[in-house]
Coordinates of C-alpha atoms in Angstrom, one line a residue:
M116 CA 109.4 197.5 172.3
G117 CA 106.4 197.7 169.7
E118 CA 103.3 195.5 170.0
I119 CA 104.5 193.2 167.1
A120 CA 107.6 192.4 168.9
V121 CA 105.8 191.9 172.3
W122 CA 103.4 189.6 170.4
A123 CA 106.2 187.6 168.8
S124 CA 107.6 187.1 172.3
A125 CA 104.3 186.1 173.7
R126 CA 103.7 183.7 170.8
D127 CA 107.0 182.0 171.7
G128 CA 105.7 181.4 175.3
N129 CA 106.9 184.4 177.2
A130 CA 104.4 185.0 179.9
D131 CA 105.7 188.5 180.7
A132 CA 105.2 189.6 177.1
F133 CA 101.7 188.2 177.2
A134 CA 101.0 190.1 180.4
E135 CA 102.1 193.2 178.6
L136 CA 99.6 192.5 175.8
F137 CA 96.9 192.0 178.3
D138 CA 97.7 195.3 180.0
L139 CA 97.7 197.0 176.6
H140 CA 94.3 195.7 175.3
R141 CA 92.3 194.5 178.4
D142 CA 90.3 197.8 178.8
R143 CA 89.3 197.9 175.1
V144 CA 88.3 194.3 175.2
F145 CA 86.3 194.7 178.4
R146 CA 84.5 197.7 177.1
H147 CA 83.5 195.7 174.1
A148 CA 82.4 192.8 176.2
L149 CA 80.4 195.1 178.4
R150 CA 78.5 196.3 175.2
L151 CA 77.6 192.7 174.4
V152 CA 76.4 191.6 177.9
R153 CA 74.4 193.0 180.7
S154 CA 76.7 192.7 183.7
Q155 CA 80.2 193.8 184.6
H156 CA 80.8 190.4 186.0
D157 CA 80.0 188.6 182.7
A158 CA 82.1 191.2 180.7
E159 CA 85.1 190.4 183.1
D160 CA 84.6 186.7 182.5
I161 CA 84.3 187.2 178.7
T162 CA 87.5 189.4 178.7
A163 CA 89.4 186.6 180.6
A164 CA 88.1 184.0 178.1
A165 CA 89.1 186.1 175.1
F166 CA 92.6 186.4 176.4
L167 CA 92.8 182.8 177.3
E168 CA 91.8 182.0 173.7
L169 CA 94.6 184.4 172.5
W170 CA 97.1 182.4 174.6
R171 CA 95.7 179.0 173.6
R172 CA 95.4 179.8 169.9
R173 CA 98.4 182.0 169.7
D174 CA 99.9 180.2 166.6
A175 CA 96.6 180.8 164.7
V176 CA 96.0 184.5 165.5
R177 CA 95.7 187.0 162.7
V178 CA 97.8 190.1 163.2
V179 CA 96.3 193.2 161.5
E180 CA 98.2 196.5 161.4
D181 CA 100.8 195.0 163.8
S182 CA 98.2 194.4 166.4
V183 CA 96.1 191.5 167.8
I184 CA 93.2 193.8 168.9
A185 CA 91.0 193.0 165.9
W186 CA 91.4 189.2 166.6
L187 CA 90.6 189.8 170.2
L188 CA 87.4 191.8 169.4
V189 CA 86.1 189.1 167.1
T190 CA 87.0 186.4 169.7
T191 CA 85.1 188.5 172.2
N192 CA 82.1 188.4 170.1
N193 CA 82.3 184.6 169.9
V194 CA 82.9 184.2 173.6
A195 CA 80.0 186.5 174.4
R196 CA 77.7 184.5 172.1
N197 CA 78.6 181.2 173.8
V198 CA 78.2 182.7 177.3
S199 CA 74.8 184.1 176.4
R200 CA 73.7 180.7 175.1
S201 CA 74.9 178.8 178.2
R202 CA 73.4 181.2 180.6
S203 CA 70.1 182.0 178.9
R204 CA 68.0 179.5 181.0
H205 CA 69.5 180.7 184.2
Q206 CA 69.1 184.3 183.3
A207 CA 65.5 183.7 182.3
L208 CA 64.8 182.4 185.8
I209 CA 66.7 185.3 187.6
D210 CA 64.7 187.8 185.4
R211 CA 61.5 186.4 186.6
L212 CA 62.4 187.1 190.3
P213 CA 60.6 190.1 191.8
R214 CA 62.6 193.3 191.7
G215 CA 62.8 195.7 194.7
M216 CA 59.9 198.2 195.1
Y217 CA 60.5 201.8 194.1
Q218 CA 59.3 204.1 196.7
G219 CA 58.9 207.9 197.3
E220 CA 58.4 210.8 195.0
G221 CA 59.2 210.2 191.4
A222 CA 58.7 206.4 191.8
F223 CA 56.5 206.2 188.7
D224 CA 59.0 208.2 186.7
A225 CA 61.9 206.0 187.9
V226 CA 60.0 202.8 187.0
D227 CA 59.1 204.3 183.5
A228 CA 62.7 205.3 182.9
H229 CA 64.0 201.9 184.0
I230 CA 61.5 200.0 181.8
D231 CA 62.3 202.3 178.8
A232 CA 66.0 201.9 179.2
E233 CA 65.8 198.2 179.7
H234 CA 63.6 197.8 176.7
R235 CA 65.9 199.8 174.4
E236 CA 68.9 197.8 175.6
T237 CA 67.0 194.5 175.2
T238 CA 65.7 195.5 171.8
M239 CA 69.1 196.3 170.4
R240 CA 70.8 193.4 172.1
G241 CA 68.1 191.1 170.7
A242 CA 68.4 192.6 167.2
L243 CA 72.2 192.2 167.3
A244 CA 71.9 188.6 168.5
Q245 CA 69.7 187.8 165.5
L246 CA 72.5 188.7 163.1
S247 CA 74.9 186.1 161.9
I248 CA 78.2 185.9 163.6
A249 CA 79.8 187.2 160.4
D250 CA 77.5 190.2 160.4
Q251 CA 78.1 190.8 164.2
N252 CA 81.9 190.7 163.6
V253 CA 81.6 193.3 160.7
I254 CA 79.4 195.6 162.9
T255 CA 81.8 195.2 165.8
L256 CA 85.0 196.1 163.9
C257 CA 83.6 198.7 161.5
V258 CA 80.8 200.4 163.5
V259 CA 81.6 199.9 167.2
E260 CA 85.3 200.0 167.0
E261 CA 85.5 202.3 163.9
L262 CA 88.1 200.3 162.0
G263 CA 88.4 200.8 158.3
A264 CA 87.1 198.3 155.8
A265 CA 90.7 197.3 155.0
E266 CA 91.5 196.6 158.5
A267 CA 88.3 194.6 159.1
A268 CA 89.0 192.7 156.0
A269 CA 92.5 191.8 157.1
A270 CA 91.2 190.7 160.5
L271 CA 88.4 188.6 159.1
G272 CA 90.4 187.2 156.2
I273 CA 87.9 188.3 153.6
P274 CA 88.0 190.8 150.7
I275 CA 87.3 194.5 151.3
G276 CA 84.3 194.4 149.0
T277 CA 82.8 191.6 151.1
V278 CA 83.3 193.8 154.2
K279 CA 81.6 196.7 152.6
S280 CA 78.6 194.7 151.3
R281 CA 78.2 192.8 154.5
L282 CA 78.4 196.0 156.5
S283 CA 75.6 197.6 154.4
R284 CA 73.4 194.6 154.7
A285 CA 74.1 194.1 158.5
K286 CA 73.2 197.7 159.2
A287 CA 70.0 197.5 157.2
R288 CA 69.0 194.2 158.9
L289 CA 69.9 195.5 162.3
A290 CA 67.8 198.7 161.7
R291 CA 64.9 196.6 160.4
L292 CA 65.1 194.1 163.4
A293 CA 65.2 197.0 166.0
G294 CA 62.4 198.7 164.2
D295 CA 60.3 195.5 164.0
A296 CA 60.8 195.1 167.8
R297 CA 59.6 198.7 168.5
A298 CA 56.6 198.2 166.1
A299 CA 55.6 195.0 168.0
V300 CA 55.6 196.9 171.3
S301 CA 53.5 199.7 169.9
T302 CA 50.9 197.5 168.5
T303 CA 50.7 195.1 171.5
G304 CA 51.0 198.0 174.0
G305 CA 53.4 196.0 176.1
A306 CA 57.0 194.9 176.3
L307 CA 58.4 192.0 174.2

């Protein structure tokens, strides 16, 4: 049975059909959630919440190209943003806790590599977070998930031309924000 038939059955309340949809899309939704947040645990929670929203809002879900994946990915963006907001104070406290000491040969290289990787990740995550949710959704669908403009337009309920112009502006703003963050580090000589 194709996904559209499974979705129709799930929409009518069939838990087995919904479980089949979960099995079909959970890995892709999880990978996307993991791109948006730092920890596997958070990504698992976000994945679960996105599917809960799929079940809860099943009468309002937009199906694109006979699939609910685009709706799930946009919902994942929204859930991740909400989780990040609610956990920001807690995470800031945890981030201030001392980290384990690096020891042995290559300790300085390990520390440098860790700091560089953490900084790149933080810079890109910070730049992405500064985009509007509309821009994040277009970046997610067109760049990260490589959907075509027509598919993204259908998923978001906007014209194709809007997707194309929003994508162009979002890419430019993302590049500028990431570049501004790198420039701030190079002029201050430290991490943001």
